[in-house]
Amino acid sequence: LTGALIDDLTITRHRETADEDSGPVRIFAPAGTPMQHFAQLGWVGENVDLPTASSVWTASGESLTPETPVTLTWSNGSGLGFAIAFTIDEDYLITATQTVANPAGGPVVVRPFGLINRTGQTADPDTWNVHSGPIGSFAGSVSFGPDYDDLRKAGTVEMDGRAGFAGFTDIYWMSALAPVDARAQGSFRGLEGSIYRADILYDPVTVPAGKQVVRTTKLFAGAKENDVLERYEAAGIENFGLSIDWGWFRWFEKPIFALLLALFKFSGNFGVAIILLTVIIRGVLFPIAQRQFSSMAQMRAVQPKMKAIQERYKDDKQKQQQEIMALYKKEGVNPLAGCLPIFLQIPIFFALYKVLILTIEMRHQPFALWIQDLSAPDPLHILNLFGLLPFTPPSFLGIGILAVLLGVTMWLQFKLNPAAMDPLQQQMFMIMPWVMMFIMAPFAAGLLIYWITSNILTIAQQWYLYRKHPQLKEQAKKEAEDKARAAERDKTAKGRA
């Protein structure tokens, strides 16, 4: 009751770790504790006695629940009465209605405010692809920033335009204040000791004698569940659904997320949902893959004619290119067709990557066996003998079973591809799977499951299409044999020399 602070709040729908015995996630903690994070509502003004952080309020009840609202009251002893009525719903949202009553005397001018104060010591790191730090909607658009470092240097950052909401976000959690049906300005402050503050400050209001003035503020402190945020946005909190940092490609990421959720409801397992999503994506891309293989077969068929043109016009590169393009047109060959499936998969892969690291619906979701959190890296590492040795390898050496499966399936996929005409390109294709094994090892297990499944489906697809285009496989085999004979001749010639 001192200061009317909301400073002790845990959410029971989410645990701190994947362990079933783990405690609930704490969002708010009192000032002076290692996890300091709290909200305060009040008033500022001149020539008037207002409640402060040390004022002791009187409560109308002992328990705030969705069925039992609580009102705090305080009088300044000079005639002004202050009240904050709190209601709460099932999804973390608190509605605070601030009232100033002026039963007698002259008019007074006050400015209602709300603030969120937090330590940066417990904040998630702010990375290039996921923002953690100050967040808000100002002048109709969401602002992911400033970040904590900039705020510490600047001291105070006043945000331009009317505030829709303002607060702080981590990857999965957020605390934010949203004014209701009144104009307010937003700002962020960097205080001493790695303490940060988000403020909303309403325009000044005059309370005439015998009247009262009311301002209502929404306080959200909880998990960034997509459906919950979008429901609150539909109820009036401006751009609240965009507080999840989808980035520029949200038009593509949100449908992927919606499909993944639907598959999860169907299968009951997010790992199975990812596999089903991969099957659907590969099925949609299959006609394009067919055209890709047809194009590759056509490219192989015109290789002798291309070599003849290159020899004929080896001293005239411009003419050579013109003749090659004319050959492509005559034979109906599109040299870029083979790249299309790769380009189409890039946004899909990036969308799934963002979904896995952003959405709390994926947090702590198990798959099978040792994979108990699809949003975290593979917990088993080869270098420490899957946990038998008492050390954790650095992330770039944390090669797990999933990373090895990724490398093997990618290697098999490249082995089934027709040999590249360029020896350097062929060598790169042979090295790439093992490079990707190291690069992808620290990524979320769900992402690796997607890629492994995609590789397996691609291998099956290649087997089918090779059967449909036997000339492509035979030609690739003949080229490989020709290269092997040429290499053997070179080796024999060097031996004689």
Tab-separated table of C-alpha atoms in Angstrom:
chain	number	residue	atom	x	y	z
A	1	LEU	CA	0.000	0.000	0.000
A	2	THR	CA	2.973	2.337	0.363
A	3	GLY	CA	3.180	4.269	-2.878
A	4	ALA	CA	0.375	2.237	-4.483
A	5	LEU	CA	3.050	0.227	-6.301
A	6	ILE	CA	2.414	-2.911	-8.316
A	7	ASP	CA	5.711	-4.622	-7.595
A	8	ASP	CA	5.206	-8.340	-6.926
A	9	LEU	CA	3.773	-10.238	-9.859
A	10	THR	CA	4.291	-13.765	-11.193
A	11	ILE	CA	2.447	-15.450	-14.060
A	12	THR	CA	1.408	-19.035	-13.456
A	13	ARG	CA	0.960	-20.139	-17.097
A	14	HIS	CA	4.703	-20.174	-17.765
A	15	ARG	CA	7.683	-21.718	-15.953
A	16	GLU	CA	11.194	-20.338	-15.612
A	17	THR	CA	12.756	-23.430	-17.249
A	18	ALA	CA	11.612	-26.514	-19.134
A	19	ASP	CA	11.865	-28.507	-15.897
A	20	GLU	CA	8.367	-29.409	-14.689
A	21	ASP	CA	9.384	-28.544	-11.119
A	22	SER	CA	10.513	-25.070	-12.129
A	23	GLY	CA	8.731	-22.141	-10.487
A	24	PRO	CA	6.523	-19.622	-12.304
A	25	VAL	CA	7.967	-16.688	-14.226
A	26	ARG	CA	8.304	-13.493	-12.192
A	27	ILE	CA	7.597	-10.245	-14.023
A	28	PHE	CA	7.517	-7.626	-11.219
A	29	ALA	CA	9.699	-7.487	-8.108
A	30	PRO	CA	10.077	-4.730	-5.459
A	31	ALA	CA	12.540	-1.857	-5.661
A	32	GLY	CA	15.950	-2.692	-4.238
A	33	THR	CA	15.767	-6.399	-5.120
A	34	PRO	CA	17.983	-7.970	-7.813
A	35	MET	CA	14.966	-8.246	-10.172
A	36	GLN	CA	13.585	-4.740	-9.528
A	37	HIS	CA	10.641	-4.160	-11.837
A	38	PHE	CA	7.427	-2.365	-10.889
A	39	ALA	CA	4.660	-0.016	-12.006
A	40	GLN	CA	3.336	3.125	-10.360
A	41	LEU	CA	0.395	5.402	-11.087
A	42	GLY	CA	-0.044	8.893	-9.708
A	43	TRP	CA	-0.261	12.609	-10.371
A	44	VAL	CA	2.123	15.528	-10.707
A	45	GLY	CA	1.284	19.195	-10.374
A	46	GLU	CA	2.239	22.523	-8.806
A	47	ASN	CA	0.906	24.179	-5.664
A	48	VAL	CA	-1.046	21.102	-4.661
A	49	ASP	CA	-0.352	18.331	-2.128
A	50	LEU	CA	-0.231	15.057	-4.107
A	51	PRO	CA	0.423	11.417	-3.123
A	52	THR	CA	4.048	10.296	-3.416
A	53	ALA	CA	5.981	7.029	-3.361
A	54	SER	CA	5.916	7.154	0.442
A	55	SER	CA	2.181	7.801	0.815
A	56	VAL	CA	0.244	4.999	2.511
A	57	TRP	CA	-3.044	4.161	0.801
A	58	THR	CA	-6.166	2.451	2.124
A	59	ALA	CA	-7.486	-0.606	0.271
A	60	SER	CA	-11.141	-1.562	-0.139
A	61	GLY	CA	-10.288	-5.262	-0.178
A	62	GLU	CA	-7.460	-7.711	0.386
A	63	SER	CA	-7.508	-9.711	-2.862
A	64	LEU	CA	-7.559	-8.471	-6.450
A	65	THR	CA	-9.115	-11.084	-8.760
A	66	PRO	CA	-11.154	-10.937	-11.980
A	67	GLU	CA	-14.241	-11.138	-9.776
A	68	THR	CA	-13.128	-8.783	-6.981
A	69	PRO	CA	-11.767	-5.346	-7.961
A	70	VAL	CA	-9.846	-3.312	-5.396
A	71	THR	CA	-9.835	0.462	-4.905
A	72	LEU	CA	-7.043	2.351	-3.150
A	73	THR	CA	-7.860	5.733	-1.618
A	74	TRP	CA	-5.800	8.587	-0.164
A	75	SER	CA	-6.682	12.075	1.025
A	76	ASN	CA	-4.273	14.980	1.156
A	77	GLY	CA	-5.909	16.426	4.273
A	78	SER	CA	-6.766	19.630	2.435
A	79	GLY	CA	-9.941	18.508	0.768
A	80	LEU	CA	-8.640	16.627	-2.280
A	81	GLY	CA	-9.396	12.923	-2.534
A	82	PHE	CA	-7.477	10.481	-4.718
A	83	ALA	CA	-8.459	6.983	-5.739
A	84	ILE	CA	-7.051	4.232	-7.968
A	85	ALA	CA	-9.508	1.467	-8.823
A	86	PHE	CA	-7.871	-1.756	-10.057
A	87	THR	CA	-9.474	-4.540	-12.067
A	88	ILE	CA	-7.681	-7.528	-13.595
A	89	ASP	CA	-8.539	-10.108	-16.244
A	90	GLU	CA	-7.368	-13.667	-16.911
A	91	ASP	CA	-4.583	-12.622	-19.310
A	92	TYR	CA	-2.397	-10.300	-17.215
A	93	LEU	CA	-4.126	-7.008	-18.097
A	94	ILE	CA	-4.774	-4.626	-15.194
A	95	THR	CA	-7.071	-1.645	-15.680
A	96	ALA	CA	-6.285	1.262	-13.333
A	97	THR	CA	-8.826	4.084	-13.062
A	98	GLN	CA	-7.355	7.202	-11.427
A	99	THR	CA	-9.797	9.670	-9.892
A	100	VAL	CA	-9.186	13.114	-8.402
A	101	ALA	CA	-12.152	14.528	-6.446
A	102	ASN	CA	-12.289	18.212	-5.500
A	103	PRO	CA	-15.366	18.571	-3.245
A	104	ALA	CA	-14.716	22.208	-2.325
A	105	GLY	CA	-12.310	25.088	-2.711
A	106	GLY	CA	-10.778	26.483	-5.863
A	107	PRO	CA	-9.926	24.545	-9.036
A	108	VAL	CA	-6.683	22.534	-9.147
A	109	VAL	CA	-4.556	21.478	-12.110
A	110	VAL	CA	-2.953	18.036	-12.117
A	111	ARG	CA	-1.353	15.677	-14.630
A	112	PRO	CA	-1.980	11.933	-14.176
A	113	PHE	CA	0.987	9.711	-14.982
A	114	GLY	CA	2.025	6.089	-15.107
A	115	LEU	CA	5.551	4.685	-15.010
A	116	ILE	CA	7.366	1.383	-15.236
A	117	ASN	CA	10.710	1.108	-13.474
A	118	ARG	CA	13.048	-1.830	-14.095
A	119	THR	CA	16.640	-2.947	-13.765
A	120	GLY	CA	18.612	-3.729	-16.889
A	121	GLN	CA	20.477	-6.523	-15.086
A	122	THR	CA	17.686	-9.030	-15.767
A	123	ALA	CA	16.879	-7.822	-19.297
A	124	ASP	CA	17.286	-10.143	-22.275
A	125	PRO	CA	20.139	-9.171	-24.623
A	126	ASP	CA	19.208	-6.873	-27.489
A	127	THR	CA	20.307	-8.539	-30.755
A	128	TRP	CA	20.251	-7.620	-34.441
A	129	ASN	CA	17.168	-9.756	-35.068
A	130	VAL	CA	15.192	-9.488	-31.802
A	131	HIS	CA	14.732	-6.250	-29.856
A	132	SER	CA	14.877	-6.198	-26.073
A	133	GLY	CA	14.418	-2.874	-24.325
A	134	PRO	CA	12.131	0.171	-24.530
A	135	ILE	CA	9.110	-0.290	-26.759
A	136	GLY	CA	5.990	1.682	-27.539
A	137	SER	CA	3.520	2.963	-30.068
A	138	PHE	CA	3.879	6.653	-30.831
A	139	ALA	CA	2.103	8.717	-33.477
A	140	GLY	CA	0.502	5.539	-34.828
A	141	SER	CA	3.623	3.408	-35.356
A	142	VAL	CA	5.568	0.984	-33.166
A	143	SER	CA	9.015	2.041	-31.985
A	144	PHE	CA	11.525	-0.678	-31.066
A	145	GLY	CA	13.916	1.583	-29.269
A	146	PRO	CA	15.916	3.343	-28.099
A	147	ASP	CA	18.009	0.451	-26.809
A	148	TYR	CA	19.365	0.358	-23.266
A	149	ASP	CA	22.866	1.549	-24.240
A	150	ASP	CA	21.547	4.598	-26.098
A	151	LEU	CA	19.161	5.395	-23.275
A	152	ARG	CA	21.929	5.221	-20.692
A	153	LYS	CA	23.981	7.715	-22.717
A	154	ALA	CA	21.082	10.049	-23.536
A	155	GLY	CA	19.547	10.117	-20.060
A	156	THR	CA	16.051	10.985	-21.281
A	157	VAL	CA	14.439	10.363	-24.650
A	158	GLU	CA	11.128	12.109	-25.331
A	159	MET	CA	9.063	10.252	-27.918
A	160	ASP	CA	7.268	12.260	-30.593
A	161	GLY	CA	3.526	11.982	-31.028
A	162	ARG	CA	0.645	10.653	-28.970
A	163	ALA	CA	1.462	7.525	-26.962
A	164	GLY	CA	-0.529	4.367	-27.723
A	165	PHE	CA	1.488	2.365	-25.202
A	166	ALA	CA	4.967	2.501	-23.675
A	167	GLY	CA	7.065	0.079	-21.660
A	168	PHE	CA	9.800	-2.533	-21.845
A	169	THR	CA	10.003	-5.796	-23.733
A	170	ASP	CA	12.094	-8.914	-23.410
A	171	ILE	CA	11.907	-11.733	-25.950
A	172	TYR	CA	8.896	-13.401	-24.327
A	173	TRP	CA	7.703	-10.906	-21.684
A	174	MET	CA	6.550	-7.311	-21.681
A	175	SER	CA	5.442	-4.635	-19.241
A	176	ALA	CA	3.599	-1.703	-20.773
A	177	LEU	CA	1.206	1.142	-19.953
A	178	ALA	CA	-1.509	2.235	-22.372
A	179	PRO	CA	-3.639	5.383	-21.934
A	180	VAL	CA	-7.367	4.994	-22.574
A	181	ASP	CA	-9.355	7.675	-24.431
A	182	ALA	CA	-7.009	10.504	-23.452
A	183	ARG	CA	-3.895	12.097	-24.881
A	184	ALA	CA	-0.576	11.261	-23.249
A	185	GLN	CA	3.098	11.675	-24.096
A	186	GLY	CA	5.687	8.941	-23.736
A	187	SER	CA	9.315	9.058	-22.683
A	188	PHE	CA	12.137	6.780	-21.541
A	189	ARG	CA	14.855	7.451	-18.983
A	190	GLY	CA	18.173	5.912	-18.079
A	191	LEU	CA	18.799	6.273	-14.344
A	192	GLU	CA	21.785	5.418	-12.165
A	193	GLY	CA	22.659	1.827	-11.416
A	194	SER	CA	21.367	0.349	-14.696
A	195	ILE	CA	17.797	1.374	-13.824
A	196	TYR	CA	15.455	2.393	-16.627
A	197	ARG	CA	12.041	4.026	-16.649
A	198	ALA	CA	9.174	4.304	-19.113
A	199	ASP	CA	6.659	7.114	-18.526
A	200	ILE	CA	3.310	8.120	-19.906
A	201	LEU	CA	2.248	11.601	-18.878
A	202	TYR	CA	-1.277	12.803	-19.571
A	203	ASP	CA	-2.104	16.336	-20.617
A	204	PRO	CA	-2.904	18.686	-17.676
A	205	VAL	CA	-6.486	18.553	-16.434
A	206	THR	CA	-8.364	21.106	-14.373
A	207	VAL	CA	-10.509	19.779	-11.540
A	208	PRO	CA	-13.153	22.426	-10.689
A	209	ALA	CA	-14.661	22.713	-7.238
A	210	GLY	CA	-17.350	20.107	-6.662
A	211	LYS	CA	-16.148	17.973	-9.574
A	212	GLN	CA	-13.878	15.023	-10.200
A	213	VAL	CA	-11.658	13.987	-13.105
A	214	VAL	CA	-11.012	10.395	-14.170
A	215	ARG	CA	-8.200	8.892	-16.267
A	216	THR	CA	-7.953	5.200	-17.137
A	217	THR	CA	-4.713	3.344	-17.905
A	218	LYS	CA	-4.185	-0.247	-19.023
A	219	LEU	CA	-1.200	-2.033	-17.456
A	220	PHE	CA	0.034	-5.192	-19.159
A	221	ALA	CA	2.677	-7.289	-17.415
A	222	GLY	CA	3.034	-10.792	-18.780
A	223	ALA	CA	3.723	-13.125	-21.656
A	224	LYS	CA	3.609	-11.943	-25.266
A	225	GLU	CA	1.067	-14.515	-26.425
A	226	ASN	CA	0.048	-13.559	-29.947
A	227	ASP	CA	-3.693	-14.177	-29.551
A	228	VAL	CA	-3.800	-12.235	-26.276
A	229	LEU	CA	-1.944	-9.232	-27.712
A	230	GLU	CA	-4.127	-9.125	-30.814
A	231	ARG	CA	-7.261	-9.334	-28.677
A	232	TYR	CA	-6.101	-6.354	-26.612
A	233	GLU	CA	-5.296	-4.453	-29.799
A	234	ALA	CA	-8.815	-5.130	-31.057
A	235	ALA	CA	-10.090	-3.808	-27.712
A	236	GLY	CA	-8.309	-0.488	-28.244
A	237	ILE	CA	-4.592	-0.680	-27.369
A	238	GLU	CA	-2.924	0.777	-30.430
A	239	ASN	CA	-0.596	-1.593	-32.369
A	240	PHE	CA	-0.332	-3.948	-29.394
A	241	GLY	CA	-0.146	-7.046	-31.588
A	242	LEU	CA	2.984	-5.624	-33.224
A	243	SER	CA	4.911	-5.631	-29.943
A	244	ILE	CA	6.175	-9.046	-31.064
A	245	ASP	CA	9.192	-8.085	-33.168
A	246	TRP	CA	8.135	-9.818	-36.395
A	247	GLY	CA	10.256	-7.437	-38.468
A	248	TRP	CA	9.690	-6.469	-42.092
A	249	PHE	CA	8.409	-9.915	-43.122
A	250	ARG	CA	5.519	-10.213	-40.670
A	251	TRP	CA	3.136	-10.530	-43.645
A	252	PHE	CA	4.830	-13.881	-44.294
A	253	GLU	CA	5.872	-14.918	-40.793
A	254	LYS	CA	2.415	-14.625	-39.233
A	255	PRO	CA	0.775	-17.021	-41.758
A	256	ILE	CA	3.611	-19.517	-41.127
A	257	PHE	CA	2.985	-19.137	-37.397
A	258	ALA	CA	-0.779	-19.572	-37.824
A	259	LEU	CA	-0.266	-22.713	-39.912
A	260	LEU	CA	2.194	-24.093	-37.365
A	261	LEU	CA	-0.317	-23.533	-34.552
A	262	ALA	CA	-3.050	-25.275	-36.557
A	263	LEU	CA	-0.754	-28.253	-37.191
A	264	PHE	CA	0.119	-28.336	-33.486
A	265	LYS	CA	-3.564	-28.489	-32.548
A	266	PHE	CA	-3.954	-31.334	-35.052
A	267	SER	CA	-0.896	-33.353	-33.977
A	268	GLY	CA	-0.462	-32.385	-30.314
A	269	ASN	CA	3.328	-32.047	-30.746
A	270	PHE	CA	5.188	-29.000	-32.053
A	271	GLY	CA	8.034	-31.150	-33.436
A	272	VAL	CA	5.529	-33.175	-35.460
A	273	ALA	CA	3.889	-29.876	-36.489
A	274	ILE	CA	7.247	-28.630	-37.845
A	275	ILE	CA	7.683	-31.859	-39.822
A	276	LEU	CA	4.152	-31.570	-41.236
A	277	LEU	CA	4.812	-27.916	-42.096
A	278	THR	CA	7.941	-28.987	-43.988
A	279	VAL	CA	5.992	-31.618	-45.919
A	280	ILE	CA	3.384	-29.017	-46.901
A	281	ILE	CA	6.045	-26.524	-48.005
A	282	ARG	CA	7.913	-29.128	-50.047
A	283	GLY	CA	4.615	-30.232	-51.594
A	284	VAL	CA	3.808	-26.656	-52.621
A	285	LEU	CA	7.299	-26.243	-54.098
A	286	PHE	CA	7.286	-29.626	-55.857
A	287	PRO	CA	6.022	-28.335	-59.233
A	288	ILE	CA	8.803	-25.747	-59.179
A	289	ALA	CA	11.330	-28.487	-58.380
A	290	GLN	CA	10.069	-30.455	-61.364
A	291	ARG	CA	10.676	-27.476	-63.620
A	292	GLN	CA	14.098	-27.080	-62.008
A	293	PHE	CA	15.079	-30.627	-62.916
A	294	SER	CA	13.677	-30.261	-66.419
A	295	SER	CA	15.750	-27.121	-66.807
A	296	MET	CA	18.853	-28.943	-65.513
A	297	ALA	CA	18.261	-31.733	-68.029
A	298	GLN	CA	17.936	-29.181	-70.817
A	299	MET	CA	21.087	-27.382	-69.643
A	300	ARG	CA	23.030	-30.662	-69.739
A	301	ALA	CA	21.690	-31.419	-73.201
A	302	VAL	CA	22.937	-28.110	-74.643
A	303	GLN	CA	26.370	-28.287	-72.964
A	304	PRO	CA	28.137	-29.580	-76.130
A	305	LYS	CA	26.639	-26.742	-78.197
A	306	MET	CA	27.669	-24.223	-75.524
A	307	LYS	CA	31.244	-25.515	-75.556
A	308	ALA	CA	31.323	-25.213	-79.329
A	309	ILE	CA	30.170	-21.578	-79.126
A	310	GLN	CA	32.743	-20.823	-76.415
A	311	GLU	CA	35.511	-22.267	-78.555
A	312	ARG	CA	34.327	-20.492	-81.698
A	313	TYR	CA	34.069	-17.055	-80.046
A	314	LYS	CA	36.711	-17.385	-77.337
A	315	ASP	CA	38.275	-14.074	-78.405
A	316	ASP	CA	34.959	-12.196	-78.578
A	317	LYS	CA	33.188	-12.424	-75.211
A	318	GLN	CA	30.314	-10.160	-76.224
A	319	LYS	CA	29.528	-12.240	-79.308
A	320	GLN	CA	29.914	-15.401	-77.224
A	321	GLN	CA	27.278	-14.210	-74.757
A	322	GLN	CA	24.914	-13.203	-77.547
A	323	GLU	CA	25.178	-16.634	-79.187
A	324	ILE	CA	24.697	-18.448	-75.871
A	325	MET	CA	21.564	-16.409	-75.108
A	326	ALA	CA	20.266	-17.163	-78.593
A	327	LEU	CA	20.923	-20.854	-77.936
A	328	TYR	CA	18.995	-20.684	-74.665
A	329	LYS	CA	16.067	-19.056	-76.456
A	330	LYS	CA	16.102	-21.580	-79.281
A	331	GLU	CA	16.253	-24.591	-76.958
A	332	GLY	CA	13.784	-23.120	-74.421
A	333	VAL	CA	16.335	-23.198	-71.583
A	334	ASN	CA	16.172	-20.945	-68.498
A	335	PRO	CA	19.565	-20.982	-66.745
A	336	LEU	CA	18.072	-19.334	-63.614
A	337	ALA	CA	15.287	-21.882	-63.130
A	338	GLY	CA	17.496	-24.029	-60.902
A	339	CYS	CA	17.891	-21.167	-58.419
A	340	LEU	CA	14.176	-20.499	-57.935
A	341	PRO	CA	13.452	-23.177	-55.279
A	342	ILE	CA	16.414	-21.965	-53.222
A	343	PHE	CA	15.238	-18.348	-53.348
A	344	LEU	CA	11.688	-19.357	-52.429
A	345	GLN	CA	12.877	-21.309	-49.400
A	346	ILE	CA	14.909	-18.418	-47.971
A	347	PRO	CA	11.870	-16.410	-46.709
A	348	ILE	CA	10.238	-19.624	-45.445
A	349	PHE	CA	13.364	-20.573	-43.513
A	350	PHE	CA	13.735	-17.055	-42.090
A	351	ALA	CA	10.036	-16.949	-41.135
A	352	LEU	CA	10.308	-20.226	-39.226
A	353	TYR	CA	13.516	-19.006	-37.575
A	354	LYS	CA	11.737	-15.881	-36.310
A	355	VAL	CA	8.725	-17.903	-35.149
A	356	LEU	CA	10.969	-20.260	-33.167
A	357	ILE	CA	12.908	-17.534	-31.373
A	358	LEU	CA	10.060	-15.004	-30.921
A	359	THR	CA	6.847	-16.774	-30.080
A	360	ILE	CA	6.273	-17.917	-26.532
A	361	GLU	CA	4.008	-20.637	-27.908
A	362	MET	CA	7.235	-22.434	-28.976
A	363	ARG	CA	9.009	-21.896	-25.651
A	364	HIS	CA	9.744	-25.134	-23.746
A	365	GLN	CA	7.832	-27.227	-26.277
A	366	PRO	CA	9.137	-30.839	-26.317
A	367	PHE	CA	9.516	-33.072	-29.357
A	368	ALA	CA	10.766	-36.564	-28.480
A	369	LEU	CA	13.642	-38.391	-26.768
A	370	TRP	CA	16.266	-35.848	-25.680
A	371	ILE	CA	14.675	-32.825	-27.425
A	372	GLN	CA	12.623	-31.238	-24.640
A	373	ASP	CA	12.723	-27.627	-25.883
A	374	LEU	CA	12.402	-26.954	-29.607
A	375	SER	CA	13.245	-23.267	-29.135
A	376	ALA	CA	16.661	-24.130	-27.583
A	377	PRO	CA	19.751	-25.712	-29.211
A	378	ASP	CA	20.305	-29.478	-29.196
A	379	PRO	CA	21.358	-30.198	-25.573
A	380	LEU	CA	23.517	-33.229	-26.438
A	381	HIS	CA	27.070	-32.444	-27.612
A	382	ILE	CA	29.504	-34.888	-29.156
A	383	LEU	CA	32.601	-33.196	-27.692
A	384	ASN	CA	31.530	-33.843	-24.096
A	385	LEU	CA	30.291	-37.345	-24.953
A	386	PHE	CA	26.652	-36.272	-24.645
A	387	GLY	CA	27.071	-34.908	-21.153
A	388	LEU	CA	29.324	-37.622	-19.701
A	389	LEU	CA	32.264	-35.205	-19.502
A	390	PRO	CA	31.755	-32.256	-17.090
A	391	PHE	CA	32.125	-29.323	-19.493
A	392	THR	CA	30.007	-27.458	-22.019
A	393	PRO	CA	31.655	-26.825	-25.412
A	394	PRO	CA	31.516	-23.294	-26.862
A	395	SER	CA	28.532	-22.729	-29.143
A	396	PHE	CA	30.475	-23.090	-32.409
A	397	LEU	CA	31.809	-26.480	-31.250
A	398	GLY	CA	28.561	-27.629	-29.672
A	399	ILE	CA	27.928	-30.187	-32.400
A	400	GLY	CA	24.933	-32.324	-31.485
A	401	ILE	CA	23.139	-35.226	-33.092
A	402	LEU	CA	20.802	-32.915	-35.018
A	403	ALA	CA	23.719	-30.925	-36.459
A	404	VAL	CA	25.404	-34.162	-37.638
A	405	LEU	CA	22.146	-35.335	-39.232
A	406	LEU	CA	21.889	-31.957	-40.959
A	407	GLY	CA	25.410	-32.306	-42.395
A	408	VAL	CA	24.882	-35.903	-43.533
A	409	THR	CA	21.526	-35.267	-45.213
A	410	MET	CA	22.861	-32.153	-46.943
A	411	TRP	CA	25.900	-34.111	-48.159
A	412	LEU	CA	23.653	-36.866	-49.558
A	413	GLN	CA	21.499	-34.230	-51.214
A	414	PHE	CA	24.508	-32.663	-52.947
A	415	LYS	CA	25.812	-36.104	-53.916
A	416	LEU	CA	22.577	-36.784	-55.789
A	417	ASN	CA	22.819	-33.494	-57.662
A	418	PRO	CA	24.412	-33.595	-61.115
A	419	ALA	CA	28.110	-32.788	-60.892
A	420	ALA	CA	28.795	-29.075	-61.349
A	421	MET	CA	30.651	-28.119	-64.511
A	422	ASP	CA	33.027	-25.928	-62.527
A	423	PRO	CA	35.458	-28.018	-60.395
A	424	LEU	CA	35.727	-25.228	-57.805
A	425	GLN	CA	31.939	-25.117	-57.501
A	426	GLN	CA	31.844	-28.883	-57.087
A	427	GLN	CA	34.442	-28.680	-54.329
A	428	MET	CA	32.408	-26.004	-52.534
A	429	PHE	CA	29.327	-28.228	-52.674
A	430	MET	CA	31.252	-31.020	-50.989
A	431	ILE	CA	32.541	-28.768	-48.193
A	432	MET	CA	29.348	-26.784	-47.570
A	433	PRO	CA	27.408	-29.489	-45.625
A	434	TRP	CA	30.123	-29.734	-42.988
A	435	VAL	CA	30.476	-25.952	-42.744
A	436	MET	CA	26.705	-25.663	-42.265
A	437	MET	CA	26.880	-28.351	-39.587
A	438	PHE	CA	29.061	-26.036	-37.462
A	439	ILE	CA	27.095	-22.883	-38.327
A	440	MET	CA	23.685	-24.357	-37.515
A	441	ALA	CA	24.668	-26.272	-34.347
A	442	PRO	CA	23.820	-23.364	-31.948
A	443	PHE	CA	20.428	-22.720	-33.576
A	444	ALA	CA	17.070	-23.847	-32.184
A	445	ALA	CA	16.458	-27.602	-32.401
A	446	GLY	CA	13.141	-26.956	-34.167
A	447	LEU	CA	14.950	-25.146	-36.976
A	448	LEU	CA	17.347	-28.056	-37.480
A	449	ILE	CA	14.429	-30.507	-37.512
A	450	TYR	CA	12.845	-28.412	-40.257
A	451	TRP	CA	16.050	-28.394	-42.331
A	452	ILE	CA	16.769	-32.115	-41.822
A	453	THR	CA	13.210	-33.001	-42.841
A	454	SER	CA	13.503	-30.725	-45.866
A	455	ASN	CA	16.779	-32.416	-46.892
A	456	ILE	CA	15.236	-35.894	-46.573
A	457	LEU	CA	12.246	-34.847	-48.668
A	458	THR	CA	14.565	-33.283	-51.229
A	459	ILE	CA	16.534	-36.537	-51.471
A	460	ALA	CA	13.293	-38.469	-52.041
A	461	GLN	CA	12.209	-35.853	-54.561
A	462	GLN	CA	15.524	-36.098	-56.419
A	463	TRP	CA	15.268	-39.892	-56.545
A	464	TYR	CA	11.803	-39.604	-58.070
A	465	LEU	CA	12.807	-36.949	-60.590
A	466	TYR	CA	15.934	-38.839	-61.628
A	467	ARG	CA	13.663	-41.731	-62.471
A	468	LYS	CA	11.517	-39.340	-64.473
A	469	HIS	CA	14.592	-37.837	-66.225
A	470	PRO	CA	16.981	-40.802	-66.639
A	471	GLN	CA	18.986	-38.943	-69.267
A	472	LEU	CA	20.044	-36.412	-66.599
A	473	LYS	CA	21.439	-39.091	-64.319
A	474	GLU	CA	23.156	-40.946	-67.170
A	475	GLN	CA	24.742	-37.758	-68.420
A	476	ALA	CA	25.910	-36.846	-64.921
A	477	LYS	CA	27.379	-40.331	-64.546
A	478	LYS	CA	29.159	-40.049	-67.899
A	479	GLU	CA	30.596	-36.636	-66.960
A	480	ALA	CA	31.849	-38.004	-63.657
A	481	GLU	CA	33.515	-40.922	-65.467
A	482	ASP	CA	35.076	-38.537	-68.013
A	483	LYS	CA	36.449	-36.381	-65.187
A	484	ALA	CA	37.839	-39.411	-63.418
A	485	ARG	CA	39.604	-40.586	-66.603
A	486	ALA	CA	40.974	-37.095	-67.209
A	487	ALA	CA	42.293	-36.921	-63.651
A	488	GLU	CA	43.914	-40.344	-64.076
A	489	ARG	CA	45.590	-39.234	-67.322
A	490	ASP	CA	46.933	-36.104	-65.602
A	491	LYS	CA	48.270	-38.193	-62.758
A	492	THR	CA	49.972	-40.610	-65.178
A	493	ALA	CA	51.459	-37.730	-67.186
A	494	LYS	CA	52.873	-36.116	-64.031
A	495	GLY	CA	54.370	-39.457	-62.989
A	496	ARG	CA	56.197	-39.797	-66.297
A	497	ALA	CA	57.485	-36.250	-66.061
